[in-house]
Short mmCIF file of C-alpha atoms in Angstrom, two decimals:
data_model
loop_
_atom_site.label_atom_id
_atom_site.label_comp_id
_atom_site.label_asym_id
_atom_site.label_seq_id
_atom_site.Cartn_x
_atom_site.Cartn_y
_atom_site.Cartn_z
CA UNK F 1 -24.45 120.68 81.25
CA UNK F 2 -20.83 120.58 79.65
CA UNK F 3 -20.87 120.50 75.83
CA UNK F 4 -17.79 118.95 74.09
CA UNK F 5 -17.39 119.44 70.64
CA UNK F 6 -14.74 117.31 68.41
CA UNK F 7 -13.51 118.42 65.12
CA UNK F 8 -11.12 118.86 62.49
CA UNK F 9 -10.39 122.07 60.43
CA UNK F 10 -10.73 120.66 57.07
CA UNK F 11 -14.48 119.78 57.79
CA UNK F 12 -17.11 122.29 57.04
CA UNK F 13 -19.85 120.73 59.06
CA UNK F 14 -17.22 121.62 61.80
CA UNK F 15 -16.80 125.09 60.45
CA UNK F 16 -20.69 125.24 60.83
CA UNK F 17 -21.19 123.86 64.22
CA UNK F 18 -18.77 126.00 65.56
CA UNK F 19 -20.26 129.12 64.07
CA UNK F 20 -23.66 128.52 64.91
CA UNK F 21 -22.47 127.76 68.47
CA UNK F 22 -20.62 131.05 68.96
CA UNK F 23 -23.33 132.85 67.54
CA UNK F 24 -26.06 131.58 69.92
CA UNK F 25 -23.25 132.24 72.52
CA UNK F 26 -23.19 128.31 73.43
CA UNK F 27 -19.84 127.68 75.73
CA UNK F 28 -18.54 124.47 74.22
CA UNK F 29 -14.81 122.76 74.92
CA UNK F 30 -13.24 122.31 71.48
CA UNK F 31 -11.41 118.99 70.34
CA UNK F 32 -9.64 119.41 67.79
CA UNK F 33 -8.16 116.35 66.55
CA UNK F 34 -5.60 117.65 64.09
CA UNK F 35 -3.85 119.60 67.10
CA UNK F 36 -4.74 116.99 69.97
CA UNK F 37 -4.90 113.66 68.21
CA UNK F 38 -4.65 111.85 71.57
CA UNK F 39 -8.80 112.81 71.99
CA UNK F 40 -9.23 110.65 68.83
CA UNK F 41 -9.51 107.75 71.21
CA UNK F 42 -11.87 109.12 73.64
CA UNK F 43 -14.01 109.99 70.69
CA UNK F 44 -14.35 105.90 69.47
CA UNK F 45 -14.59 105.32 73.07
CA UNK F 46 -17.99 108.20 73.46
CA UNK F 47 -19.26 107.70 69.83
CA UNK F 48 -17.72 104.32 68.67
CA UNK F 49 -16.80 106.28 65.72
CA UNK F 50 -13.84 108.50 64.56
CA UNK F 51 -16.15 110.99 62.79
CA UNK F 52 -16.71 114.66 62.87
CA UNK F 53 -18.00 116.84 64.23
CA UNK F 54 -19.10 115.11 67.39
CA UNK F 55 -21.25 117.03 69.61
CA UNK F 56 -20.67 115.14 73.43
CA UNK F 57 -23.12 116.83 76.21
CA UNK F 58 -22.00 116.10 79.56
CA UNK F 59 -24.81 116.09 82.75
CA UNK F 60 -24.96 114.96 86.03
CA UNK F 61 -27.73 114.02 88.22
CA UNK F 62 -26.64 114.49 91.99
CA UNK F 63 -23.54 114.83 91.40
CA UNK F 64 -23.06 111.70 89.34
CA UNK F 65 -22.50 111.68 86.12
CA UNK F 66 -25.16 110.40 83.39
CA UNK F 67 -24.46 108.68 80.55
CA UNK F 68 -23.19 111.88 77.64
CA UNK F 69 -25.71 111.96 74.89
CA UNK F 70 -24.23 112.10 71.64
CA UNK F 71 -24.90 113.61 68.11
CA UNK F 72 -22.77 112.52 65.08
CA UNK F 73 -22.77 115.44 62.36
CA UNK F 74 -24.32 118.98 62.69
CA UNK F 75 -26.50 119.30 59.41
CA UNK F 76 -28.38 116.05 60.23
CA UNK F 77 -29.09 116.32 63.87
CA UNK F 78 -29.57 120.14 63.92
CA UNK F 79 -32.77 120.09 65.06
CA UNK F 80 -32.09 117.73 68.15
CA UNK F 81 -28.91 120.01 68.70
CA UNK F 82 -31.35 122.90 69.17
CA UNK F 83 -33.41 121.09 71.11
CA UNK F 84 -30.83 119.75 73.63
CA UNK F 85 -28.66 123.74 73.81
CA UNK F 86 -32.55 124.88 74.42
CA UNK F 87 -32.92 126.95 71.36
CA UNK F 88 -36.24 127.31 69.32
#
């Protein structure tokens, strides 16, 4: 599983995610849309949205890929989050 995470520095949710992720040593690829504001599409293309922080987790199945399942905000889908990374 590949976990990409899109942000922007002014958002503490952001702040948050990435903490928490570091802490729970989590190896996510980081967005961040003030410094590569070309990913703001693929965002609205994987979210259909333009908010932050977007948590995009990347599987395959044989080789193919699946469809990503995304999360929308940290705070309010923390517990799915957990759930997906495998942490209790």
């Amino acid at each position: 599983m590949k976990l990409e995470l899109y942000t922007r520095p002014t958002c503490s949710d952001c702040q948050a995610a990435k903490k928490f992720l570091s802490q729970n040593n989590i190896d996510f690829l980081e967005f961040d849309l003030t410094k590569v504001p070309g990913k703001e599409e693929n965002l609205k293309d994987v979210s259909g949205a333009r908010i932050v922080p977007t948590f995009v987790f990347k599987e395959t199945i044989l080789g193919f890929p699946k469809k990503p399942k995304v999360y929308i905000g940290f705070e309010n889908n923390f517990v799915d989050i957990k759930r997906k990374l495998g942490i209790s």
